[in-house]
Amino acid sequence: MNILLLVSAFNGLSQRAWCMLRARGHEVTVELAPAYDSPDALTAMIHAAAPDLILCPFLKHRVPAQVWQKWPTVIIHPGPVGDRGPSSLDYAIMDRERQWGVTALSAVEEMDAGPVWASRIFPMPDEPVAKAELYNGPVADAALSCIAEVVDKAADPQYQPMSQETMSRPVASASTRPQLRRADRVFEWTRSAAEIVRRVHAADSAPGVRSEIEGTTVQVYDAAVGEPRTHSATPGTIVGRSGDAIAVAAGDADVWIGQVKRPLDAHGNGIKLPAGYVFGDDVIPELEPPAELRETVYDRDGDVGILTLRAYNGAMSTRACHRMKTALDEALADDTRVLVVRGTERFFSNGIHLNVIAAAPDPALEAWENINAINALCKALVSCTDKLTIAGFTANAGAGGVMFGLSCDVVVVRDGVVLNPYYDMGLYGSELHTYTLPRRVGHATAARLLTEKLPVDATEAAAIGLADAVGPREPESFASWLTGMAQSYADPHWHGQALDAKLKVLSGTHPPAYYEAAELSEMAKDFFDDRSGFAAARSGFVHKMAPAETPPRLARHRWNFANG
Ligand code: COA
């Protein structure tokens, strides 16, 4: 079947759908709706693509009537049957729903009112959850399942989707609700920490909640409940920090805030940044942050060490890399046989921190320091000769974030994770990828991945050797599977063999410094001479500018025309 993915952005969910549909043998092409400035232009493009089915896994734009009247057009809505509106997940979190859902419905004139092709219900997580985490976890899983059902049904010419009026509503509160406004989200710092955190979660990763901290107006993100109140600080003042997260006094406990964004102004603010970059670090005591926001956690289980790294959005700033390097050095110095380096359920790594770079007084210099700092992590892993290292890709990763994981000897991926193993920001790339990527997949596949610039799902990653194994989707099952696998590598027999093999490979190549030096000489030109448009690409990325066009590598229907 020829399937067109019409999306507002080729985001993680759209990429998963793209990988799954291609793996099932469909022709899949993509168009980014924001690249079209009129319904007529969008309609003309779809005429040219002539798809059998239009799927919209992530679409904030309206589908023109000329389109849905002519082609079967199915919207994936992140809410159960009967739920309508653009703030579904925000309401589900704010209202503490016990279960929620995803519905695949035909595009019609009224938003989310079309007949239903498929729907799923899932239990909401017991723990408080941020919107992006909900979206990339249970929502994405349910959406993928719905998409598979839709495509099967679309192959049946007799199939008719079911009117919503004739269907029962499995979630009683599902209804038509307006977009949440800024005023619906605000809170006073005198409120309970749990309530504040819930409000921030419902707006994370976008749009955040407007608030004031010590007289500075910011959008806040990445929140967690801290210690019960034992101080007399005025609510809304900063009482401590850990790394670049800050603790702010609230009604009954501290609220930890990881990220803030100043309003857009003439000085180029309006970029989401780790809170410590905005509020400074002079006089604030270091405190222990809540588990959700801890940047590095090291656990030991027998001969296996497990280092969990947490970088919000996978973005690893210079400062974060330095802190992580300290933790990595300690983990490498422990007398274990195996070290697992993993991310959290939500984040692995997306490489250097483009927002911090964009906001720096000298972005080229900050980028240079950032790449050197992340390279230090990669070098430490590649050069480790007394233990086996295992990368656990717990969540999506892109660019240097994928390459960082490839610095380990063994690479495993959680099912459902999507990797983007290439650089697409006007950068040659570093993170020792010229050594580690061909080592894993061979030179031809490495060159293909770097130039094709397409997402790779867990199954394909294992098929091409980018990963050694795929573990279970459910996060806790993945964690115990990962530990079990690490334990088997720690077995003295296996460990000895694997270490010998590793030393043989290392001794047959140039030292890591050789690859790093060659990569950095390219990156110096990218950063300091801006030879490939890094400044403009970075600015477009951090300011979320609408794309001028759908990249040709995604709009594959154009290739077919070009090839006759
Ligand atoms: N630096 C700063 N922020 C980053 C980032 C980075 N390297 N990579 C991702 N993010 C942020 C996005 O801006 C977005 O922010 P928001 O939701 O808080 O506004 C969030 O992470 C999620 O990103 P999104 O693009 O929606 O995720 P995705 O899963 O849909 O797409 C990628 C994944 C990897 C394709 C995409 O994030 C990307 O291209 N990242 C840049 C990678 C890169 O070039 N790194 C630098 C070179 S090493």
Coordinates of C-alpha atoms and ligand atoms in Angstrom, one line a residue:
M1 CA 0.0 0.0 0.0
N2 CA 1.2 3.6 -0.7
I3 CA 0.9 5.4 2.6
L4 CA 1.5 9.1 3.1
L5 CA 2.3 10.2 6.7
L6 CA 1.0 13.8 6.9
V7 CA 2.6 15.2 10.1
S8 CA 3.3 18.5 11.9
A9 CA 6.9 17.2 12.6
F10 CA 8.6 13.9 11.9
N11 CA 8.7 13.3 15.6
G12 CA 9.4 10.1 17.6
L13 CA 6.0 8.6 17.1
S14 CA 5.9 9.4 13.4
Q15 CA 9.3 7.8 13.0
R16 CA 8.2 4.7 14.8
A17 CA 5.2 4.5 12.5
W18 CA 7.4 5.0 9.5
C19 CA 9.7 2.2 10.6
M20 CA 6.9 -0.2 11.4
L21 CA 5.0 0.4 8.1
R22 CA 8.2 0.0 6.0
A23 CA 9.1 -3.2 7.8
R24 CA 5.6 -4.5 6.9
G25 CA 6.4 -3.9 3.2
H26 CA 4.5 -0.7 2.6
E27 CA 5.7 2.3 0.5
V28 CA 5.8 5.1 3.0
T29 CA 6.3 8.8 2.2
V30 CA 6.2 11.8 4.5
E31 CA 5.0 15.4 4.1
L32 CA 5.5 18.0 6.8
A33 CA 2.2 20.1 6.9
P34 CA 4.0 23.3 8.2
A35 CA 6.0 23.4 4.9
Y36 CA 2.7 24.3 3.0
D37 CA 1.4 27.8 3.4
S38 CA -2.1 27.1 2.0
P39 CA -4.6 24.3 1.9
D40 CA -4.5 24.4 -1.9
A41 CA -0.7 23.9 -1.9
L42 CA -1.1 20.9 0.5
T43 CA -3.9 19.5 -1.6
A44 CA -1.8 19.8 -4.8
M45 CA 1.0 18.0 -3.1
I46 CA -1.2 15.1 -2.1
H47 CA -2.7 14.9 -5.6
A48 CA 0.9 14.4 -6.8
A49 CA 1.7 11.8 -4.2
A50 CA -1.6 9.8 -5.0
P51 CA -1.5 7.7 -1.8
D52 CA -3.8 4.8 -1.0
L53 CA -4.1 6.0 2.6
I54 CA -3.1 9.2 4.5
L55 CA -2.1 8.6 8.1
C56 CA -1.6 11.5 10.5
P57 CA 0.2 10.2 13.7
F58 CA 1.1 13.7 14.8
L59 CA -0.8 16.5 13.2
K60 CA -1.8 19.8 14.8
H61 CA -2.8 21.3 11.4
R62 CA -6.3 21.0 9.9
V63 CA -6.7 18.6 6.9
P64 CA -8.3 20.4 4.0
A65 CA -11.8 19.1 3.1
Q66 CA -10.6 18.5 -0.5
V67 CA -8.1 16.0 1.0
W68 CA -10.3 13.9 3.4
Q69 CA -13.2 13.9 0.9
K70 CA -11.0 12.2 -1.7
W71 CA -8.5 10.0 0.3
P72 CA -9.1 7.9 3.4
T73 CA -7.4 10.1 6.0
V74 CA -6.9 8.8 9.5
I75 CA -6.0 11.0 12.5
I76 CA -4.3 9.4 15.5
H77 CA -5.9 11.3 18.4
P78 CA -4.2 10.9 21.9
G79 CA -7.5 10.4 23.8
P80 CA -10.2 7.7 24.2
V81 CA -13.4 7.5 22.1
G82 CA -15.5 10.6 22.7
D83 CA -12.5 12.8 23.7
R84 CA -12.0 15.8 21.5
G85 CA -9.7 18.8 21.5
P86 CA -6.0 19.7 21.3
S87 CA -5.2 19.4 25.1
S88 CA -6.2 15.8 25.7
L89 CA -3.1 14.6 27.5
D90 CA -2.8 17.8 29.5
Y91 CA -6.4 17.2 30.9
A92 CA -5.7 13.6 31.5
I93 CA -2.7 14.5 33.7
M94 CA -4.4 17.5 35.4
D95 CA -7.6 15.5 36.2
R96 CA -5.7 12.4 37.4
E97 CA -7.4 10.1 35.0
R98 CA -7.0 6.4 36.0
Q99 CA -7.1 5.2 32.4
W100 CA -6.7 7.0 29.0
G101 CA -6.6 6.0 25.4
V102 CA -5.8 6.6 21.8
T103 CA -8.3 6.7 18.9
A104 CA -7.8 6.4 15.2
L105 CA -10.5 8.4 13.4
S106 CA -11.3 9.7 10.0
A107 CA -10.6 13.4 9.4
V108 CA -13.9 15.3 9.0
E109 CA -14.9 18.9 9.2
E110 CA -15.2 19.0 13.0
M111 CA -11.9 18.2 14.8
D112 CA -11.7 14.7 16.3
A113 CA -15.4 14.0 15.5
G114 CA -14.9 11.5 12.6
P115 CA -15.9 7.8 12.6
V116 CA -13.5 5.5 14.4
W117 CA -11.1 2.9 12.8
A118 CA -9.5 1.7 15.9
S119 CA -9.1 2.6 19.6
R120 CA -7.1 1.4 22.6
I121 CA -7.3 2.0 26.4
F122 CA -4.4 1.9 28.7
P123 CA -4.0 2.4 32.5
M124 CA -2.4 5.7 33.4
P125 CA 1.0 5.3 35.2
D126 CA 0.8 5.1 39.0
E127 CA 3.6 7.6 39.4
P128 CA 3.1 11.2 38.3
V129 CA 4.1 11.4 34.7
A130 CA 5.1 14.3 32.4
K131 CA 3.1 14.7 29.2
A132 CA 6.0 13.9 26.9
E133 CA 6.8 10.8 28.9
L134 CA 3.1 9.7 28.6
Y135 CA 3.2 10.5 24.9
N136 CA 6.3 8.6 24.1
G137 CA 5.4 5.7 26.3
P138 CA 1.8 4.3 26.6
V139 CA 0.4 6.7 24.0
A140 CA 2.9 5.8 21.3
D141 CA 2.5 2.1 22.0
A142 CA -1.3 2.3 21.7
A143 CA -0.9 4.5 18.6
L144 CA 1.3 2.0 16.9
S145 CA -1.2 -0.7 17.6
C146 CA -4.0 1.4 16.2
I147 CA -2.0 2.2 13.1
A148 CA -1.4 -1.5 12.4
E149 CA -5.1 -2.1 12.7
V150 CA -6.0 0.8 10.5
V151 CA -3.7 -0.3 7.7
D152 CA -5.2 -3.8 7.8
K153 CA -8.6 -2.4 7.6
A154 CA -7.8 0.0 4.8
A155 CA -6.8 -3.0 2.7
D156 CA -10.4 -4.1 2.8
P157 CA -12.5 -2.1 0.3
Q158 CA -15.7 -3.1 2.1
Y159 CA -14.5 -1.7 5.5
Q160 CA -16.4 1.3 6.9
P161 CA -15.3 3.0 10.2
M162 CA -17.8 3.2 13.0
S163 CA -19.7 6.4 13.9
Q164 CA -18.7 7.7 17.3
E165 CA -22.4 8.1 18.1
T166 CA -23.0 4.4 18.1
M167 CA -20.0 3.6 20.3
S168 CA -19.7 3.3 24.0
R169 CA -17.2 5.6 25.9
P170 CA -14.8 3.5 27.9
V171 CA -13.6 6.6 29.8
A172 CA -16.6 8.3 31.3
S173 CA -15.0 11.8 31.4
A174 CA -14.1 11.8 27.7
S175 CA -15.7 14.9 26.1
T176 CA -15.1 17.9 23.9
R177 CA -12.8 20.3 25.7
P178 CA -11.1 23.6 24.6
Q179 CA -7.4 24.1 24.4
L180 CA -6.0 24.7 27.9
R181 CA -5.0 28.4 28.3
R182 CA -2.1 29.8 30.2
A183 CA -4.5 31.0 32.9
D184 CA -5.7 27.4 33.4
R185 CA -2.2 26.2 34.2
V186 CA -0.8 28.9 36.5
F187 CA -0.1 28.1 40.2
E188 CA 1.0 30.1 43.3
W189 CA 4.2 28.8 45.0
T190 CA 2.2 28.6 48.2
R191 CA 0.3 25.6 46.8
S192 CA 1.3 22.1 47.7
A193 CA 4.4 20.7 45.9
A194 CA 2.5 17.8 44.4
E195 CA -0.1 20.1 42.9
I196 CA 2.5 22.3 41.4
V197 CA 4.4 19.4 39.9
R198 CA 1.2 17.9 38.4
R199 CA 0.6 21.2 36.7
V200 CA 4.1 21.4 35.3
H201 CA 3.9 17.7 34.2
A202 CA 0.7 18.5 32.2
A203 CA 2.6 21.1 30.2
D204 CA 6.0 19.3 29.8
S205 CA 7.6 19.4 27.3
A206 CA 5.4 22.2 25.9
P207 CA 4.2 24.9 26.6
G208 CA 5.5 24.8 30.2
V209 CA 3.9 26.8 33.0
R210 CA 4.4 30.6 33.3
S211 CA 5.7 31.4 36.8
E212 CA 7.9 33.8 38.8
I213 CA 11.0 32.6 40.6
E214 CA 12.8 35.3 42.7
G215 CA 11.3 38.0 40.6
T216 CA 12.2 36.5 37.2
T217 CA 9.4 35.4 34.9
V218 CA 10.0 32.0 33.3
Q219 CA 8.2 29.0 31.9
V220 CA 9.0 26.1 34.1
Y221 CA 9.5 22.4 33.1
D222 CA 11.0 19.2 34.4
A223 CA 9.6 19.3 37.9
A224 CA 9.7 16.9 40.9
V225 CA 8.5 17.0 44.5
G226 CA 11.4 17.5 47.0
E227 CA 11.8 17.3 50.7
P228 CA 9.0 18.4 53.1
R229 CA 9.5 21.9 54.3
T230 CA 11.9 22.4 57.2
H231 CA 13.0 25.9 56.4
S232 CA 11.1 29.2 56.5
A233 CA 12.0 30.4 53.0
T234 CA 9.4 32.5 51.2
P235 CA 7.5 30.3 48.6
G236 CA 9.0 31.0 45.2
T237 CA 12.6 31.5 46.4
I238 CA 15.4 29.2 45.5
V239 CA 16.6 27.1 48.5
G240 CA 19.1 24.8 46.9
R241 CA 20.5 23.2 43.7
S242 CA 21.9 20.0 42.4
G243 CA 23.9 20.3 39.1
D244 CA 21.7 22.6 37.1
A245 CA 18.4 21.8 38.8
I246 CA 17.1 24.1 41.4
A247 CA 14.9 23.6 44.5
V248 CA 12.2 26.2 45.0
A249 CA 10.3 26.6 48.2
A250 CA 6.6 25.8 47.9
G251 CA 3.7 25.4 50.3
D252 CA 4.5 22.1 52.0
A253 CA 7.7 20.9 50.4
D254 CA 10.4 22.0 47.9
V255 CA 9.7 21.8 44.2
W256 CA 12.6 20.9 42.0
I257 CA 12.8 22.5 38.6
G258 CA 15.1 21.1 36.0
Q259 CA 14.4 23.5 33.0
V260 CA 13.2 27.0 32.5
K261 CA 12.6 29.3 29.6
R262 CA 12.7 33.1 29.8
P263 CA 10.1 34.9 27.7
L264 CA 11.3 35.7 24.2
D265 CA 12.9 39.2 24.2
A266 CA 15.3 41.3 22.3
H267 CA 18.3 39.6 23.9
G268 CA 17.5 36.3 22.3
N269 CA 15.9 34.6 25.3
G270 CA 13.0 32.3 24.8
I271 CA 15.2 29.2 24.7
K272 CA 14.5 26.3 27.2
L273 CA 17.6 25.9 29.3
P274 CA 18.7 23.9 32.4
A275 CA 17.6 26.1 35.3
G276 CA 21.2 26.5 36.6
Y277 CA 22.2 28.3 33.4
V278 CA 19.5 31.0 34.1
F279 CA 19.7 31.4 37.9
G280 CA 23.4 31.2 38.6
D281 CA 25.0 29.1 41.3
D282 CA 26.8 31.4 43.6
V283 CA 25.2 31.2 47.1
I284 CA 22.9 28.2 46.9
P285 CA 23.6 25.0 48.9
E286 CA 24.0 21.7 47.1
L287 CA 21.1 19.4 48.0
E288 CA 20.2 15.9 47.2
P289 CA 17.6 16.0 44.4
P290 CA 14.6 13.7 44.2
A291 CA 15.2 10.4 42.4
E292 CA 13.4 11.6 39.2
L293 CA 15.9 14.4 38.6
R294 CA 19.2 12.7 39.6
E295 CA 21.6 13.2 36.8
T296 CA 23.8 10.2 37.6
V297 CA 23.0 7.1 39.7
Y298 CA 25.5 4.3 40.2
D299 CA 24.3 0.9 41.4
R300 CA 26.3 -2.3 41.9
D301 CA 25.0 -5.8 41.6
G302 CA 27.8 -8.3 42.2
D303 CA 30.3 -8.0 39.4
V304 CA 28.1 -5.6 37.4
G305 CA 28.1 -1.8 37.8
I306 CA 25.1 0.1 36.4
L307 CA 25.5 3.8 35.7
T308 CA 22.2 5.6 34.8
L309 CA 22.6 8.9 33.2
R310 CA 19.7 11.4 32.9
A311 CA 19.8 14.3 30.4
Y312 CA 16.5 16.1 29.9
N313 CA 15.6 15.8 26.2
G314 CA 18.8 13.8 25.8
A315 CA 20.7 17.1 25.5
M316 CA 24.1 16.8 27.2
S317 CA 25.5 20.3 28.0
T318 CA 29.2 20.8 28.7
R319 CA 28.6 21.1 32.4
A320 CA 26.4 17.9 32.4
C321 CA 29.1 16.0 30.5
H322 CA 31.7 17.1 33.1
R323 CA 29.6 15.9 36.0
M324 CA 28.8 12.6 34.1
K325 CA 32.5 12.1 33.4
T326 CA 33.2 12.3 37.1
A327 CA 30.5 9.6 37.7
L328 CA 31.8 7.5 34.8
D329 CA 35.4 7.6 36.1
E330 CA 34.2 6.4 39.5
A331 CA 32.2 3.6 37.9
L332 CA 35.1 2.6 35.7
A333 CA 37.4 2.5 38.8
D334 CA 35.1 0.2 40.7
D335 CA 36.4 -3.4 40.7
T336 CA 33.5 -4.8 38.6
R337 CA 33.8 -6.9 35.4
V338 CA 31.0 -5.3 33.5
L339 CA 29.7 -1.7 33.4
V340 CA 26.3 -0.9 32.0
V341 CA 25.7 2.7 30.9
R342 CA 22.0 3.4 30.4
G343 CA 19.6 6.2 30.2
T344 CA 16.2 6.6 31.8
E345 CA 12.9 5.4 30.6
R346 CA 12.3 8.7 28.8
F347 CA 15.8 9.9 27.7
F348 CA 19.0 8.4 26.4
S349 CA 21.1 11.0 24.5
N350 CA 20.7 13.4 21.6
G351 CA 24.3 14.6 21.8
I352 CA 25.5 18.1 22.5
H353 CA 23.1 20.7 24.0
L354 CA 22.0 22.8 21.1
N355 CA 19.9 25.1 23.4
V356 CA 22.8 25.9 25.7
I357 CA 25.0 26.5 22.7
A358 CA 22.5 28.8 21.1
A359 CA 22.1 30.8 24.3
A360 CA 25.9 31.1 25.0
P361 CA 27.6 34.4 24.5
D362 CA 30.0 32.7 22.0
P363 CA 28.1 29.7 20.6
A364 CA 31.0 28.4 18.5
L365 CA 33.2 28.2 21.6
E366 CA 30.5 26.6 23.7
A367 CA 29.9 24.0 21.0
W368 CA 33.6 23.3 20.9
E369 CA 33.7 22.8 24.6
N370 CA 30.6 20.7 24.5
I371 CA 31.9 18.4 21.9
N372 CA 35.2 18.0 23.7
A373 CA 33.3 17.2 26.9
I374 CA 31.0 14.5 25.4
N375 CA 34.1 13.1 23.6
A376 CA 35.8 12.6 26.9
L377 CA 32.9 10.3 27.9
C378 CA 33.2 8.4 24.7
K379 CA 37.0 8.1 25.0
A380 CA 36.8 6.8 28.5
L381 CA 34.4 4.0 27.4
V382 CA 36.3 3.1 24.2
S383 CA 39.6 3.0 26.1
C384 CA 38.5 0.9 29.0
T385 CA 40.4 -2.4 28.8
D386 CA 39.7 -4.0 32.1
K387 CA 35.9 -4.5 31.9
L388 CA 33.2 -4.9 29.3
T389 CA 30.9 -2.0 28.8
I390 CA 27.3 -2.3 27.7
A391 CA 25.1 0.6 26.4
G392 CA 21.4 0.2 27.3
F393 CA 19.4 2.4 24.9
T394 CA 16.4 2.9 27.2
A395 CA 14.9 5.6 25.0
N396 CA 15.2 7.3 21.6
A397 CA 18.6 8.7 20.7
G398 CA 19.9 10.9 17.9
A399 CA 23.1 12.1 16.3
G400 CA 26.0 12.2 18.8
G401 CA 23.8 10.6 21.4
V402 CA 23.7 7.3 19.3
M403 CA 27.4 7.5 18.8
F404 CA 28.0 8.0 22.5
G405 CA 26.2 4.7 23.1
L406 CA 28.3 3.0 20.4
S407 CA 31.4 3.7 22.5
C408 CA 30.4 0.6 24.5
D409 CA 31.4 -2.9 23.6
V410 CA 27.9 -4.3 23.7
V411 CA 24.9 -2.3 22.6
V412 CA 21.3 -3.2 23.5
V413 CA 18.1 -1.4 22.7
R414 CA 14.7 -1.3 24.4
D415 CA 12.0 -2.4 22.0
G416 CA 10.1 0.5 20.5
V417 CA 13.2 2.8 20.7
V418 CA 14.1 4.7 17.5
L419 CA 17.7 5.7 16.7
N420 CA 18.8 8.5 14.3
P421 CA 22.4 7.5 13.8
Y422 CA 23.5 10.5 11.7
Y423 CA 24.4 14.2 12.0
D424 CA 21.9 16.6 10.4
M425 CA 22.8 20.0 11.9
G426 CA 25.5 21.2 9.5
L427 CA 28.0 19.2 11.5
Y428 CA 30.5 16.5 10.5
G429 CA 30.1 14.9 13.9
S430 CA 32.5 13.5 16.4
E431 CA 32.0 11.3 19.4
L432 CA 34.5 8.9 17.8
H433 CA 31.9 7.8 15.3
T434 CA 34.4 7.3 12.6
Y435 CA 35.8 4.5 14.7
T436 CA 32.8 3.1 16.5
L437 CA 30.2 3.1 13.7
P438 CA 32.1 1.2 11.0
R439 CA 33.4 -1.1 13.8
R440 CA 29.8 -2.2 14.4
V441 CA 28.2 -2.1 11.0
G442 CA 31.0 -2.0 8.5
H443 CA 32.1 0.9 6.3
A444 CA 29.4 0.6 3.6
T445 CA 26.5 0.6 6.1
A446 CA 28.1 3.3 8.2
A447 CA 28.3 5.5 5.1
R448 CA 24.7 4.7 4.2
L449 CA 23.4 5.5 7.6
L450 CA 25.3 8.8 7.7
T451 CA 24.2 10.0 4.3
E452 CA 20.6 8.5 4.1
K453 CA 19.8 10.2 7.4
L454 CA 16.8 8.0 8.2
P455 CA 15.5 6.6 11.5
V456 CA 16.3 3.1 12.5
D457 CA 14.0 1.2 14.9
A458 CA 15.2 -1.4 17.4
T459 CA 14.6 -4.4 15.2
E460 CA 16.4 -2.9 12.2
A461 CA 19.2 -1.8 14.5
A462 CA 19.7 -5.4 15.5
A463 CA 19.4 -6.6 11.9
I464 CA 22.2 -4.4 10.7
G465 CA 24.5 -4.9 13.7
L466 CA 24.0 -1.4 15.1
A467 CA 22.7 -3.2 18.2
D468 CA 23.5 -6.6 19.5
A469 CA 20.1 -7.4 21.0
V470 CA 16.6 -5.9 21.6
G471 CA 15.2 -6.1 25.1
P472 CA 11.5 -5.9 26.3
R473 CA 9.5 -2.7 25.8
E474 CA 8.2 -2.5 29.4
P475 CA 10.7 -0.4 31.3
E476 CA 11.0 -2.5 34.4
S477 CA 11.3 -5.7 32.3
F478 CA 14.0 -4.1 30.2
A479 CA 15.9 -3.1 33.4
S480 CA 15.9 -6.7 34.7
W481 CA 16.6 -8.1 31.3
L482 CA 19.6 -5.7 31.0
T483 CA 21.0 -6.7 34.4
G484 CA 20.6 -10.3 33.6
M485 CA 22.5 -9.9 30.3
A486 CA 25.2 -8.0 32.1
Q487 CA 25.5 -10.7 34.7
S488 CA 26.0 -13.3 32.0
Y489 CA 28.8 -11.2 30.5
A490 CA 30.3 -11.0 34.0
D491 CA 30.7 -14.8 34.1
P492 CA 34.5 -15.3 34.2
H493 CA 34.5 -17.6 31.2
W494 CA 32.5 -15.3 28.9
H495 CA 34.1 -12.2 30.4
G496 CA 37.7 -13.5 29.6
Q497 CA 36.8 -14.4 26.0
A498 CA 35.0 -11.1 25.3
L499 CA 37.8 -9.1 26.9
D500 CA 40.4 -10.9 24.8
A501 CA 38.4 -10.2 21.6
K502 CA 38.0 -6.5 22.6
L503 CA 41.8 -6.1 23.2
K504 CA 42.5 -7.7 19.9
V505 CA 40.2 -5.2 18.1
L506 CA 41.7 -2.2 20.0
S507 CA 45.3 -3.2 19.3
G508 CA 44.6 -3.6 15.6
T509 CA 43.5 0.0 15.1
H510 CA 44.8 3.5 15.7
P511 CA 44.3 4.8 19.2
P512 CA 40.9 6.6 19.9
A513 CA 42.9 9.9 19.9
Y514 CA 43.6 9.5 16.2
Y515 CA 39.9 9.4 15.3
E516 CA 39.1 12.2 17.7
A517 CA 41.8 14.4 16.3
A518 CA 40.5 13.9 12.7
E519 CA 36.9 14.5 13.7
L520 CA 37.7 17.6 15.7
S521 CA 39.6 19.1 12.8
E522 CA 36.3 18.9 10.8
M523 CA 34.2 20.1 13.7
A524 CA 36.4 23.1 14.2
K525 CA 35.6 24.3 10.7
D526 CA 31.9 23.6 11.3
F527 CA 31.8 25.5 14.5
F528 CA 34.2 28.4 14.0
D529 CA 33.9 28.9 10.2
D530 CA 30.3 27.8 10.0
R531 CA 31.2 26.1 6.8
S532 CA 28.0 23.9 6.6
G533 CA 25.3 26.1 8.1
F534 CA 25.4 25.0 11.7
A535 CA 24.4 28.4 13.1
A536 CA 21.3 28.6 10.9
A537 CA 20.3 24.9 11.4
R538 CA 20.8 25.3 15.2
S539 CA 18.7 28.4 15.3
G540 CA 15.9 26.9 13.3
F541 CA 16.0 23.9 15.7
V542 CA 16.0 25.7 19.0
H543 CA 13.4 28.3 17.9
K544 CA 11.3 25.6 16.3
M545 CA 11.0 27.4 13.0
A546 CA 8.6 25.9 10.4
P547 CA 10.5 23.9 7.8
A548 CA 10.7 25.5 4.4
E549 CA 10.2 22.1 2.8
T550 CA 9.9 18.4 3.6
P551 CA 13.4 17.0 3.3
P552 CA 13.5 15.0 0.0
R553 CA 14.8 11.9 1.9
L554 CA 11.4 11.7 3.6
A555 CA 9.2 12.8 0.7
R556 CA 9.9 9.6 -1.1
H557 CA 7.0 9.9 -3.6
R558 CA 9.0 12.7 -5.3
W559 CA 11.8 10.2 -5.9
N560 CA 9.4 8.0 -7.8
F561 CA 8.4 10.8 -10.1
A562 CA 12.1 11.8 -10.5
N563 CA 12.9 8.2 -11.5
G564 CA 10.0 8.1 -13.9
Ligands
COA1 N1 19.9 19.8 22.2 C1 18.9 20.4 22.8 N2 17.6 20.0 22.7 C2 17.4 18.9 22.0 C3 18.4 18.2 21.4 C4 19.7 18.6 21.5 N3 20.7 18.0 21.0 N4 17.8 17.1 20.8 C5 16.5 17.1 21.1 N5 16.2 18.2 21.8 C6 14.9 18.7 22.3 C7 14.0 19.2 21.2 O1 14.2 20.6 21.0 C8 12.6 19.0 21.9 O2 12.5 20.0 22.8 P1 11.1 20.3 23.6 O3 10.1 19.2 23.3 O4 11.5 20.4 25.0 O5 10.7 21.6 23.0 C9 12.9 17.7 22.6 O6 14.3 17.5 22.7 C10 12.3 16.5 21.9 O7 12.9 16.6 20.6 P2 12.1 16.1 19.3 O8 12.8 16.5 18.1 O9 10.7 16.4 19.4 O10 12.3 14.5 19.5 P3 12.1 13.4 18.5 O11 12.2 12.1 19.3 O12 10.8 13.7 17.8 O13 13.3 13.6 17.5 C11 15.7 13.7 17.0 C12 14.6 13.1 17.8 C13 17.0 13.1 17.5 C14 15.5 13.4 15.5 C15 15.7 15.2 17.2 O14 15.5 15.5 18.5 C16 17.0 15.9 16.7 O15 17.3 16.0 15.5 N6 17.8 16.3 17.7 C17 19.1 17.0 17.4 C18 20.2 16.0 17.4 C19 21.5 16.8 17.1 O16 21.7 17.3 16.0 N7 22.4 16.9 18.1 C20 23.6 17.7 18.0 C21 24.7 17.0 17.2 S1 25.5 15.8 18.2

